[in-house]
PDB file of C-alpha atoms and ligand atoms in Angstrom:
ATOM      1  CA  UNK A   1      -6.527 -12.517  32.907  1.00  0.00           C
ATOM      2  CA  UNK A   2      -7.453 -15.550  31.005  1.00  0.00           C
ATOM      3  CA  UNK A   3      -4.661 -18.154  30.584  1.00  0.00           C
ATOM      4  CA  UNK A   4      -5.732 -18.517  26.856  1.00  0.00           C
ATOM      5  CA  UNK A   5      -6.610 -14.562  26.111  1.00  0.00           C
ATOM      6  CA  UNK A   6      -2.470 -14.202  27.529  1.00  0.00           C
ATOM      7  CA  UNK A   7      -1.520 -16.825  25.443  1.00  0.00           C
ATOM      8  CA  UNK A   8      -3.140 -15.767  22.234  1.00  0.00           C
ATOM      9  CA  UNK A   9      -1.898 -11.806  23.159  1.00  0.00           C
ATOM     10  CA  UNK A  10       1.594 -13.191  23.699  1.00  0.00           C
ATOM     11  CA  UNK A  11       1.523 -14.569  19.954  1.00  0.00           C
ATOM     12  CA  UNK A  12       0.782 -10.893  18.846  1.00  0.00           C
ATOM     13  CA  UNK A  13       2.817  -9.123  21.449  1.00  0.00           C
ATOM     14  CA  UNK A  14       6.353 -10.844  21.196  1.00  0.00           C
ATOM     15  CA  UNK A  15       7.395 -11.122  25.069  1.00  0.00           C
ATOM     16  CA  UNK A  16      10.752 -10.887  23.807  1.00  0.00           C
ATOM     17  CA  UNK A  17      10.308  -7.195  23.342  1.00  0.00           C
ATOM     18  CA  UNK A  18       7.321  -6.577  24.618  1.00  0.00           C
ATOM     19  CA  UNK A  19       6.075  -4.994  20.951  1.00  0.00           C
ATOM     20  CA  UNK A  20       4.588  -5.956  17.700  1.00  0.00           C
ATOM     21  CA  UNK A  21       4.608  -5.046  13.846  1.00  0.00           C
ATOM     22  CA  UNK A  22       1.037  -6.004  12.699  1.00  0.00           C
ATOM     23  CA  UNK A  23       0.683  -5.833   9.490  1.00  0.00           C
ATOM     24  CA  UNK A  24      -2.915  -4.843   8.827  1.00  0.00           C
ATOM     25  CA  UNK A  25      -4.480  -5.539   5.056  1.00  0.00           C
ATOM     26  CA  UNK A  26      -8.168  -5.306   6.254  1.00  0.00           C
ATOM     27  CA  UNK A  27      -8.932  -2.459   4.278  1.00  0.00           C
ATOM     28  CA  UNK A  28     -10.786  -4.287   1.549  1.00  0.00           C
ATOM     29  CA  UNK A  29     -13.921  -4.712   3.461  1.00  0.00           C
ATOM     30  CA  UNK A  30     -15.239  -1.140   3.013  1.00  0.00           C
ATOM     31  CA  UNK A  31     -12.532  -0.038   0.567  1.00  0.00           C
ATOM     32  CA  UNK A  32     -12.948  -2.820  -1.963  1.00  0.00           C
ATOM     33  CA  UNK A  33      -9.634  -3.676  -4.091  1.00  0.00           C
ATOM     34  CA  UNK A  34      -7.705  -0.666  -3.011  1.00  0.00           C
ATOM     35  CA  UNK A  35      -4.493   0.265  -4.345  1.00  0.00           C
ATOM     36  CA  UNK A  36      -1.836  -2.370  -3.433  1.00  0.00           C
ATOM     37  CA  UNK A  37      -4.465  -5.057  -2.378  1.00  0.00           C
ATOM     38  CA  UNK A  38      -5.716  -5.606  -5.436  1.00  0.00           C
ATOM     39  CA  UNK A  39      -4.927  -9.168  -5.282  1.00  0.00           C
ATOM     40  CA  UNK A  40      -4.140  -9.597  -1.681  1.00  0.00           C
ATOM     41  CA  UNK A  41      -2.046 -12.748  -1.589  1.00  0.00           C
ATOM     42  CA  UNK A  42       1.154 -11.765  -3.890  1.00  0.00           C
ATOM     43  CA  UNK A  43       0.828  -8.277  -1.722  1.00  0.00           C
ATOM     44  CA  UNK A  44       0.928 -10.650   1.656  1.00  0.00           C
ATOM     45  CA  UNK A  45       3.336 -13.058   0.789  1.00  0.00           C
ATOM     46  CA  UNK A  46       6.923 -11.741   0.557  1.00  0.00           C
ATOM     47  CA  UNK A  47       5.700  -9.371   4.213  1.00  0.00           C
ATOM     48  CA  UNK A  48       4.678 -12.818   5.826  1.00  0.00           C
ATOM     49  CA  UNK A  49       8.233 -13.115   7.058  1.00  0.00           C
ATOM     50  CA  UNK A  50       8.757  -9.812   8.550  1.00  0.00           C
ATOM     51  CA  UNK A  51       5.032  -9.447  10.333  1.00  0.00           C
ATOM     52  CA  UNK A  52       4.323 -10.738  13.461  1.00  0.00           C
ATOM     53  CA  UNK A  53       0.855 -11.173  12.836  1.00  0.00           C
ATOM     54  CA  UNK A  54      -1.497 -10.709  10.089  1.00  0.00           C
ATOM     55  CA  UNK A  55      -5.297  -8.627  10.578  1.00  0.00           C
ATOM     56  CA  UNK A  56      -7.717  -9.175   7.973  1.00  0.00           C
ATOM     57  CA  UNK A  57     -10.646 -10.821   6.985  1.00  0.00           C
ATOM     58  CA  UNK A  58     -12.471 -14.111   7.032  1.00  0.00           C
ATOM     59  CA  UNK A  59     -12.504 -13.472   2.854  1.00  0.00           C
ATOM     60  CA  UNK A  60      -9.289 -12.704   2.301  1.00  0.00           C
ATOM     61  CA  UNK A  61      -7.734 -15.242   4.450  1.00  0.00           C
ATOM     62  CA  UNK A  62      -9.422 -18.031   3.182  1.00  0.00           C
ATOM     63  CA  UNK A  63      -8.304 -16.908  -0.597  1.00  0.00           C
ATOM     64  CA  UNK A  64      -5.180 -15.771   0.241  1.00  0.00           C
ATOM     65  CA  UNK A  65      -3.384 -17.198   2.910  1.00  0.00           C
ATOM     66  CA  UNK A  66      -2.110 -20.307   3.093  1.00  0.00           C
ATOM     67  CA  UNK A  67      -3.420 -22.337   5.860  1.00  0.00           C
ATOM     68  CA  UNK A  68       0.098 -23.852   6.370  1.00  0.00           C
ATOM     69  CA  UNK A  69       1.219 -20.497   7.633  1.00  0.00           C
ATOM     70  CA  UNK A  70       2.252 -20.292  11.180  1.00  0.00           C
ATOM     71  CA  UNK A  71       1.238 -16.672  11.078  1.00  0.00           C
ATOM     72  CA  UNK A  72      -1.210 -15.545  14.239  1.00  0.00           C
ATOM     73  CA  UNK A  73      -4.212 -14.038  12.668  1.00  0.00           C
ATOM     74  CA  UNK A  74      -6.195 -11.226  14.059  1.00  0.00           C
ATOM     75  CA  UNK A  75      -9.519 -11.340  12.330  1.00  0.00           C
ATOM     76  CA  UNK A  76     -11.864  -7.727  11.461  1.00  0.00           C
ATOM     77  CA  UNK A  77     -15.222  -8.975  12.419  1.00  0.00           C
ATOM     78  CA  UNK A  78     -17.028  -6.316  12.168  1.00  0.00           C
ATOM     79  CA  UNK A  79     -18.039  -4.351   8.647  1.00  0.00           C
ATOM     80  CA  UNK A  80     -21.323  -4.071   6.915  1.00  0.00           C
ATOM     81  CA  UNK A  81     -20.680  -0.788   5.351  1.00  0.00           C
ATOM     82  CA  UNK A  82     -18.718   0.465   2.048  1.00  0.00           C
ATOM     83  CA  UNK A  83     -16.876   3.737   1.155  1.00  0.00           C
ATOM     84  CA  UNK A  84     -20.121   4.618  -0.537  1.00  0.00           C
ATOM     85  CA  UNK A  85     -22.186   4.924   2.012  1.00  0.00           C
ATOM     86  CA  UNK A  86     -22.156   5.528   6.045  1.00  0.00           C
ATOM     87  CA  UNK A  87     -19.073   4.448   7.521  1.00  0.00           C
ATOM     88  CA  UNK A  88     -19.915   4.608  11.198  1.00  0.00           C
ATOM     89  CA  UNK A  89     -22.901   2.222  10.206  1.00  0.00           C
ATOM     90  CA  UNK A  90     -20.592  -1.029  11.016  1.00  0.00           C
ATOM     91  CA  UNK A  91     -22.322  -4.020  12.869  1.00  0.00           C
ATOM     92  CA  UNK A  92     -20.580  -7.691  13.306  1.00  0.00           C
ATOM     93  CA  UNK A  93     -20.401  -9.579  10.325  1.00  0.00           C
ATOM     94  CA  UNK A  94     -18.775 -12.901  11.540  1.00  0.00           C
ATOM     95  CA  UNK A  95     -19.242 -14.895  14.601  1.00  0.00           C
ATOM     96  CA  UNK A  96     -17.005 -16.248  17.099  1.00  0.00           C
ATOM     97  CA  UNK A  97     -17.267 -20.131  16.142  1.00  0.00           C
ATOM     98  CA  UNK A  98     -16.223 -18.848  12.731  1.00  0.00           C
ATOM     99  CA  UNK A  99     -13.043 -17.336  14.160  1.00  0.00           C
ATOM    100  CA  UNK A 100     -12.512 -20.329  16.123  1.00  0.00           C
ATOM    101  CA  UNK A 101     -12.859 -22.450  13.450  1.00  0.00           C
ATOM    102  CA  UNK A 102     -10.361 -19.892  11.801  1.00  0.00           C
ATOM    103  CA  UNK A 103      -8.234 -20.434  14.579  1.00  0.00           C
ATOM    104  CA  UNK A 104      -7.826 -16.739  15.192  1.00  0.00           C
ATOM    105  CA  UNK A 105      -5.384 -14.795  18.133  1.00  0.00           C
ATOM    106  CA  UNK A 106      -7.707 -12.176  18.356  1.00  0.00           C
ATOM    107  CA  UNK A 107     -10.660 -10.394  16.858  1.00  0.00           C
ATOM    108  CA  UNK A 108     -11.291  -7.184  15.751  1.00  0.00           C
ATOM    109  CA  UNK A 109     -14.012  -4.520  15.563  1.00  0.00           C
ATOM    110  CA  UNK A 110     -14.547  -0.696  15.147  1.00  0.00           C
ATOM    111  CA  UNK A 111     -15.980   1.432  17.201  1.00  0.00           C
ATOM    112  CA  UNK A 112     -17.101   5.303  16.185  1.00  0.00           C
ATOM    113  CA  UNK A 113     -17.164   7.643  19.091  1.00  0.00           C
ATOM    114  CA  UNK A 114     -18.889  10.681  18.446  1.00  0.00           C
ATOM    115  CA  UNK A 115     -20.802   9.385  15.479  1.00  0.00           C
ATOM    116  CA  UNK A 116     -24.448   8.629  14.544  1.00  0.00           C
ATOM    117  CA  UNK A 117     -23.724   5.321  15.299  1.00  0.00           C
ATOM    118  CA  UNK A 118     -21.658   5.715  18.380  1.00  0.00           C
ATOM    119  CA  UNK A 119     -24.034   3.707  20.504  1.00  0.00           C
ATOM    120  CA  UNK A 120     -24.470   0.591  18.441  1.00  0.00           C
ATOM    121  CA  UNK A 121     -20.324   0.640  17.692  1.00  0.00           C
ATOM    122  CA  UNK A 122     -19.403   0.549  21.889  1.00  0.00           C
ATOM    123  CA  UNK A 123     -22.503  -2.516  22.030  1.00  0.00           C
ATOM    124  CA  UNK A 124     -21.375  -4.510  19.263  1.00  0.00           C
ATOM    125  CA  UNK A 125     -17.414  -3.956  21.102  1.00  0.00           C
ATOM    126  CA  UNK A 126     -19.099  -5.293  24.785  1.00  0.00           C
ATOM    127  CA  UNK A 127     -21.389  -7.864  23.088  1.00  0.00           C
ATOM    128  CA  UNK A 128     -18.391  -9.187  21.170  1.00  0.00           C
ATOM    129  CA  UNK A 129     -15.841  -8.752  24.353  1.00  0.00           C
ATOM    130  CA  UNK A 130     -18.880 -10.837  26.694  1.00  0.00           C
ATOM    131  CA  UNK A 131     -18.997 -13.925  23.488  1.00  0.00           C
ATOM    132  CA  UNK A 132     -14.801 -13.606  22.796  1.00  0.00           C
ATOM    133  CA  UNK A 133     -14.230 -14.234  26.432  1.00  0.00           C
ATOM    134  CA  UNK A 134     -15.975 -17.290  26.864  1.00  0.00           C
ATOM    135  CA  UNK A 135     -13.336 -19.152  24.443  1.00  0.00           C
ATOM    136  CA  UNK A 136     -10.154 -17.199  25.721  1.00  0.00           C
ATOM    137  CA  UNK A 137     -10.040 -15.063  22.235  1.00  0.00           C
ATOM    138  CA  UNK A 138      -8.993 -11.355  22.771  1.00  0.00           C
ATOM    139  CA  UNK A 139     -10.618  -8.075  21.356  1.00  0.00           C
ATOM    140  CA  UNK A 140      -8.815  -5.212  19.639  1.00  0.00           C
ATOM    141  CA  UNK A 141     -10.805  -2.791  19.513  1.00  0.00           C
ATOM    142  CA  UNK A 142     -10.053  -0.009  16.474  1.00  0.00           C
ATOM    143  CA  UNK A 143     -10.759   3.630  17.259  1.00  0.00           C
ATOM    144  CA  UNK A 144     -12.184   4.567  13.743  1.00  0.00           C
ATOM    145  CA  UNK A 145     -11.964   8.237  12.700  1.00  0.00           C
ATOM    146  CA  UNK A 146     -15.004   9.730  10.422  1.00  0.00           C
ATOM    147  CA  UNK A 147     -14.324  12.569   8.199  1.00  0.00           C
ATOM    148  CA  UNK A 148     -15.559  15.166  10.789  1.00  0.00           C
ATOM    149  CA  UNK A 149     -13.604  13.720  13.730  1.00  0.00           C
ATOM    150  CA  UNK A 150     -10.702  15.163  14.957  1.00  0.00           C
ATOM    151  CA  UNK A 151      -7.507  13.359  15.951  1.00  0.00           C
ATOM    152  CA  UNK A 152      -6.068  15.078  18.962  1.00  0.00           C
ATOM    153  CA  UNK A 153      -5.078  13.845  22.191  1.00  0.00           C
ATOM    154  CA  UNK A 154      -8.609  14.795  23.703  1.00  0.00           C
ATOM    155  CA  UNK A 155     -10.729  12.813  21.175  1.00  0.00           C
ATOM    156  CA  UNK A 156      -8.270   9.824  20.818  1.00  0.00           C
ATOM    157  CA  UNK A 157      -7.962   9.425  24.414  1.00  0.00           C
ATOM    158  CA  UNK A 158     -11.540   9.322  25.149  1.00  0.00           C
ATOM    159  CA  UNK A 159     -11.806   6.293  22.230  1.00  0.00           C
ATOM    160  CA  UNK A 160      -8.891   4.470  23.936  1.00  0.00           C
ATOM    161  CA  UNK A 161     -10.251   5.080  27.754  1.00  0.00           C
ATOM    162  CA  UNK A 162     -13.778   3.688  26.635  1.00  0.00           C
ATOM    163  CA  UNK A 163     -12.488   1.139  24.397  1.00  0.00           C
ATOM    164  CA  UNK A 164     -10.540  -0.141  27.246  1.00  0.00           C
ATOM    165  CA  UNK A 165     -13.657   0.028  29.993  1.00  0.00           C
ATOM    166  CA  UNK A 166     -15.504  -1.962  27.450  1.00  0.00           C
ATOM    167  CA  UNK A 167     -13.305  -4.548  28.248  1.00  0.00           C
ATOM    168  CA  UNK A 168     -11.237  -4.243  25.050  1.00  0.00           C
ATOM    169  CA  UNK A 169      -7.300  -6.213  25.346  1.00  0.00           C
ATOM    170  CA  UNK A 170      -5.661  -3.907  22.788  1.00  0.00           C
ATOM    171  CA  UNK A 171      -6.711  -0.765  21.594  1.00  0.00           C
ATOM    172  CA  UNK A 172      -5.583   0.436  17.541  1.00  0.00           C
ATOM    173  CA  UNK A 173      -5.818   4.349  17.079  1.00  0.00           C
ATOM    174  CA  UNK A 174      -4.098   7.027  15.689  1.00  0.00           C
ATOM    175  CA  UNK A 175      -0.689   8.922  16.719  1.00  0.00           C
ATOM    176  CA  UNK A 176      -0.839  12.388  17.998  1.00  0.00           C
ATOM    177  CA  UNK A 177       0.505  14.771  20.024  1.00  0.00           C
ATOM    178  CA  UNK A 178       0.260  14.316  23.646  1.00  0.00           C
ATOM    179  CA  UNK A 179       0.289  10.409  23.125  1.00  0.00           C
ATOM    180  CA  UNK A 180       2.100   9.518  25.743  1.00  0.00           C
ATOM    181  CA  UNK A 181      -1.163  10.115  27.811  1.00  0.00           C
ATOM    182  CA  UNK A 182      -3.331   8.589  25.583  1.00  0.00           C
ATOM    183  CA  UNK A 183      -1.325   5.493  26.167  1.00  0.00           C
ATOM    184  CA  UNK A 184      -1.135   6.037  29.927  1.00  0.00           C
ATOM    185  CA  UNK A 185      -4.510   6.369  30.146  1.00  0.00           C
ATOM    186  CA  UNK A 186      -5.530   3.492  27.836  1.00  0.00           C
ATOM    187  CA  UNK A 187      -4.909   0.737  30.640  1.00  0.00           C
ATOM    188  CA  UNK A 188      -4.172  -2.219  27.879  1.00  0.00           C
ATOM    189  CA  UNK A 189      -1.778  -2.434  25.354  1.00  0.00           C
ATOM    190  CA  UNK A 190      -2.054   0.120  22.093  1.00  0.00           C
ATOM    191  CA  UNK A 191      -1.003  -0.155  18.843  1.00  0.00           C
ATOM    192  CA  UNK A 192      -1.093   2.724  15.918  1.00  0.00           C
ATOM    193  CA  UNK A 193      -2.549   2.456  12.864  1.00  0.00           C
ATOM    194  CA  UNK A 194      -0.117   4.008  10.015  1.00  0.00           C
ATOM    195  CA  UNK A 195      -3.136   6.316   8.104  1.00  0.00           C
ATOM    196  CA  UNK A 196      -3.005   7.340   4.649  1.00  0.00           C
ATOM    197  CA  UNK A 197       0.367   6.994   2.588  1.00  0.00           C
ATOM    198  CA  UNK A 198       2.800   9.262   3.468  1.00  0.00           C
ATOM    199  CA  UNK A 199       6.783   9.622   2.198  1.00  0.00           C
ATOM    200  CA  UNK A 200       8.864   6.898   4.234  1.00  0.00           C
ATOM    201  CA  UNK A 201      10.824   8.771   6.221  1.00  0.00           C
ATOM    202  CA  UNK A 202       7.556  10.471   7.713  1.00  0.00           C
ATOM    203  CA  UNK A 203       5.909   7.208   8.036  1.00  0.00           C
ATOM    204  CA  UNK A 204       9.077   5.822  10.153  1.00  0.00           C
ATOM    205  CA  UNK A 205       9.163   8.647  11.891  1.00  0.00           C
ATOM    206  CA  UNK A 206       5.477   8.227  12.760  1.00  0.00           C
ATOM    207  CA  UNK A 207       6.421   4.867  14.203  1.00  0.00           C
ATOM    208  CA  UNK A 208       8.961   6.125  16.609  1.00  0.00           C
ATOM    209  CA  UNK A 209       7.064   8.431  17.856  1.00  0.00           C
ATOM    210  CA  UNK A 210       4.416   5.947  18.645  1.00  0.00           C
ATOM    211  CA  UNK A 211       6.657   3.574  20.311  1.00  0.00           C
ATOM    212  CA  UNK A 212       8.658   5.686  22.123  1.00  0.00           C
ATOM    213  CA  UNK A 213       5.830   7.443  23.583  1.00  0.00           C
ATOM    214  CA  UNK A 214       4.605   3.897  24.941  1.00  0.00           C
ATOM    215  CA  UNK A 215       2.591   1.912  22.063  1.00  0.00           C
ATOM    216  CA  UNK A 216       3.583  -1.411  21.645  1.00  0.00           C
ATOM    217  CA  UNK A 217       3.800  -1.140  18.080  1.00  0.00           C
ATOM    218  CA  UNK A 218       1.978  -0.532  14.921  1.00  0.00           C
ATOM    219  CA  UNK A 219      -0.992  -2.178  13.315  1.00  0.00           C
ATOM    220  CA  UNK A 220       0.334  -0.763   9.846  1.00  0.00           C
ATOM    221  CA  UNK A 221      -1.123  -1.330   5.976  1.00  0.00           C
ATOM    222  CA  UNK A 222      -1.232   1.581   3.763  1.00  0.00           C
ATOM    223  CA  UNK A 223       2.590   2.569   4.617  1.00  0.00           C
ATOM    224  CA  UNK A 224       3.748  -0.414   4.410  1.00  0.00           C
ATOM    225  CA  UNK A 225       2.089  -2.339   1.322  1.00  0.00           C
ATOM    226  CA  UNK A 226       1.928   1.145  -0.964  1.00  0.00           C
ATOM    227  CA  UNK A 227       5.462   2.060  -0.211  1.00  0.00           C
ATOM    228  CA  UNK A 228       7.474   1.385  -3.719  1.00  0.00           C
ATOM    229  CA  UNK A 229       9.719  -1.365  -1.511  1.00  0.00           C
ATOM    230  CA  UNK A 230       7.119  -3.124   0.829  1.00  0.00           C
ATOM    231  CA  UNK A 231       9.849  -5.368   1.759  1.00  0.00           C
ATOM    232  CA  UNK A 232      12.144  -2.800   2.429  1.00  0.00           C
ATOM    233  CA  UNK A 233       9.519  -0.440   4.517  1.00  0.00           C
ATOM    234  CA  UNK A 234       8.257  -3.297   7.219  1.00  0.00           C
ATOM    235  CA  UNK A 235      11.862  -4.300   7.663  1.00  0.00           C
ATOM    236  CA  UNK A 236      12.740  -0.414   8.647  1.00  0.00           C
ATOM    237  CA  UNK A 237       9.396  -0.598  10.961  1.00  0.00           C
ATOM    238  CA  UNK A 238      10.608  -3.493  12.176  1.00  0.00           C
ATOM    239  CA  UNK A 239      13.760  -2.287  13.407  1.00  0.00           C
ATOM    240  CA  UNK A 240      11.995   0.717  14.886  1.00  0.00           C
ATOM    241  CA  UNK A 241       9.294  -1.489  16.840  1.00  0.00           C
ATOM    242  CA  UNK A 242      11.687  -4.418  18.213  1.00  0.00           C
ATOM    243  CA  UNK A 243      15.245  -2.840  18.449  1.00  0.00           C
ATOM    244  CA  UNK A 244      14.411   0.553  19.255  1.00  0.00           C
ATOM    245  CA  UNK A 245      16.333   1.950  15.733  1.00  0.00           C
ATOM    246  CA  UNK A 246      16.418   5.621  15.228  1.00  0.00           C
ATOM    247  CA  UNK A 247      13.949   6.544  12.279  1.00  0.00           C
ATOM    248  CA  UNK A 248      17.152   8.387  10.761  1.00  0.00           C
ATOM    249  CA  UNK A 249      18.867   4.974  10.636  1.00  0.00           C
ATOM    250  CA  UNK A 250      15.663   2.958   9.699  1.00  0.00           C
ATOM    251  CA  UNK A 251      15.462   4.933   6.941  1.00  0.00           C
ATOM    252  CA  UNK A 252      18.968   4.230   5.907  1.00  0.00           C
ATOM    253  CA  UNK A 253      18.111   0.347   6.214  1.00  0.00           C
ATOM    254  CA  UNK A 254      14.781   1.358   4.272  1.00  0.00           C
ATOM    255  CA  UNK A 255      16.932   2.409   1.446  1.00  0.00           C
ATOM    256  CA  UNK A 256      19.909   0.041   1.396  1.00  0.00           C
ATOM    257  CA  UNK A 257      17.179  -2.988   1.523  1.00  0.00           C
ATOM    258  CA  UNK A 258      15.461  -0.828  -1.198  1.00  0.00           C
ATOM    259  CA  UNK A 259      18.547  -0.717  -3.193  1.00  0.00           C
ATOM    260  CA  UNK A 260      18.857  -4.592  -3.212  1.00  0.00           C
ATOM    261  CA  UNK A 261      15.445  -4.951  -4.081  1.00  0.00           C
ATOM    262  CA  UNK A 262      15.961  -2.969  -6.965  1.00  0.00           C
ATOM    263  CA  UNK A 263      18.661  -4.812  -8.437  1.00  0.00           C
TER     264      UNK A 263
HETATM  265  C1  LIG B 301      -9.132   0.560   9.033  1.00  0.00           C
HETATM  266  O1  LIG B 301     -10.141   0.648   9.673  1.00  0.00           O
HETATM  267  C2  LIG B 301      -8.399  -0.662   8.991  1.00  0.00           C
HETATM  268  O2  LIG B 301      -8.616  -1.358  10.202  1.00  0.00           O
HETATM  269  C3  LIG B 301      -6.904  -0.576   8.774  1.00  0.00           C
HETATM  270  O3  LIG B 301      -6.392  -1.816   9.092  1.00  0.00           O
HETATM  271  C4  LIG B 301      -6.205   0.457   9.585  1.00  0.00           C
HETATM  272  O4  LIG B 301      -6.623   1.725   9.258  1.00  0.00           O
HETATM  273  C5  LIG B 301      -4.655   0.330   9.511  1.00  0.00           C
HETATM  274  O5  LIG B 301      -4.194   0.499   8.273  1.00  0.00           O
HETATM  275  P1  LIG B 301      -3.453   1.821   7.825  1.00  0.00           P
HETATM  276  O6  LIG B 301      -2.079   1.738   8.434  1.00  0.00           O
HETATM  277  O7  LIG B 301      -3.433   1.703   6.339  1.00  0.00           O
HETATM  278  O8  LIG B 301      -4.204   3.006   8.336  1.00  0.00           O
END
């Protein structure tokens, strides 16, 4: 591979441990001001110390990031469609020079298997992969989920595998069971996204799972910045992803941390 594409993974990927805790705040680009990204940078800031690297987009870093941050950025570049309308209908909405100029670690797109728009999703990933390699940048590729898409092993799996013979670096999808294959049979590194809020202890739970069954870590929002203690909640993940905590006593440190926060 690359010498810059494994330099710019190893800044997501800590070689330490060998995982990461993304923390993902993308959402706004089909979701609009959602519920705890309203105004993204006082939701970003006090997580900044705890993530080990930031995804979003072009818009809301510029606003609300500062520029001074060390933080490695992996940048959604690909949208074009709102909550409204046709999700799988996603094309790329900023180019590479941009995310050079952005000095980015990696860029990221969605891709809709088994969609209306499945074709145009998996040509935007290889057109993207083909222009991102020229300049060393890696590609995460995100196996969305529509509506009418299931999440088992079978379906996930078959995201991952073609994400992955696209040429993808790191693959984001969804925990289920049997993911342990999905994983194996990924061939580059994967990351879970966290879903809809759930209650903590399920959403650390979630992240065990994911890790021990191979992922090297979470790409993680909703959990995280709608939990009641943000703070609290990425430092439990945290211990989860990089020390291998058990999600009983992660959820202890979620609510001691919680506790102090409160006070
Ligand atoms: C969705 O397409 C976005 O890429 C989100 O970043 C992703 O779903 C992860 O966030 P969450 O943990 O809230 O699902």
């Amino acid at each position: 591979m690359d010498w810059g594409i494994k330099n710019r993974l190893a800044k997501i990927i800590k070689p330490k441990t060998g995982r990461t805790v993304m923390l993902a705040v993308d959402h706004g680009y089909f979701l609009g001001p959602t519920s705890g990204l309203e105004v993204p940078a006082r939701t970003i800031e006090p997580l900044l110390p705890y993530a080990d690297s930031l995804m979003l987009t072009r818009g809301v870093l510029r606003t609300s990031v500062n520029a001074n941050t060390p933080i490695p950025i992996v940048l959604r570049v690909s949208g074009g469609t709102s909550i409204l309308g046709n999700l799988s209908n996603e094309g790329i909405t900023t180019t590479i020079k941009e995310a050079i100029r952005l000095n980015v670690a990696a860029v990221a797109l969605s891709i809709f298997v088994g969609s209306d728009h499945e074709k145009e999703t998996l040509l935007s990933l290889a057109d993207l992969i083909n222009e991102a390699q020229e300049y060393g940048i890696p590609v995460l590729a995100v196996t969305a989920v529509g509506k009418e898409m299931s999440r088992d092993s079978r379906y996930l799996g078959l995201c991952c595998r073609i994400a992955a013979e696209l040429g993808a670096h790191m693959v984001k999808t969804y925990y289920c069971d049997g993911f342990e294959k999905v994983v194996e049979q990924c061939l580059v590194p994967v990351v879970i996204a966290g879903g809809k809020k759930i209650p903590e202890r399920d959403a650390l739970n979630l992240a065990f799972n994911a890790v021990q069954s191979g992922a090297v870590g979470v790409d993680m929002g909703r959990n995280v910045f709608q939990s009641e203690y943000p703070v609290a909640m990425i430092r439990a993940v945290r211990a989860i992803v990089h020390e291998n905590m058990a999600p009983e006593e992660a959820y202890k440190l979620y609510s001691s941390i919680s506790g102090d926060e409160q006070k």
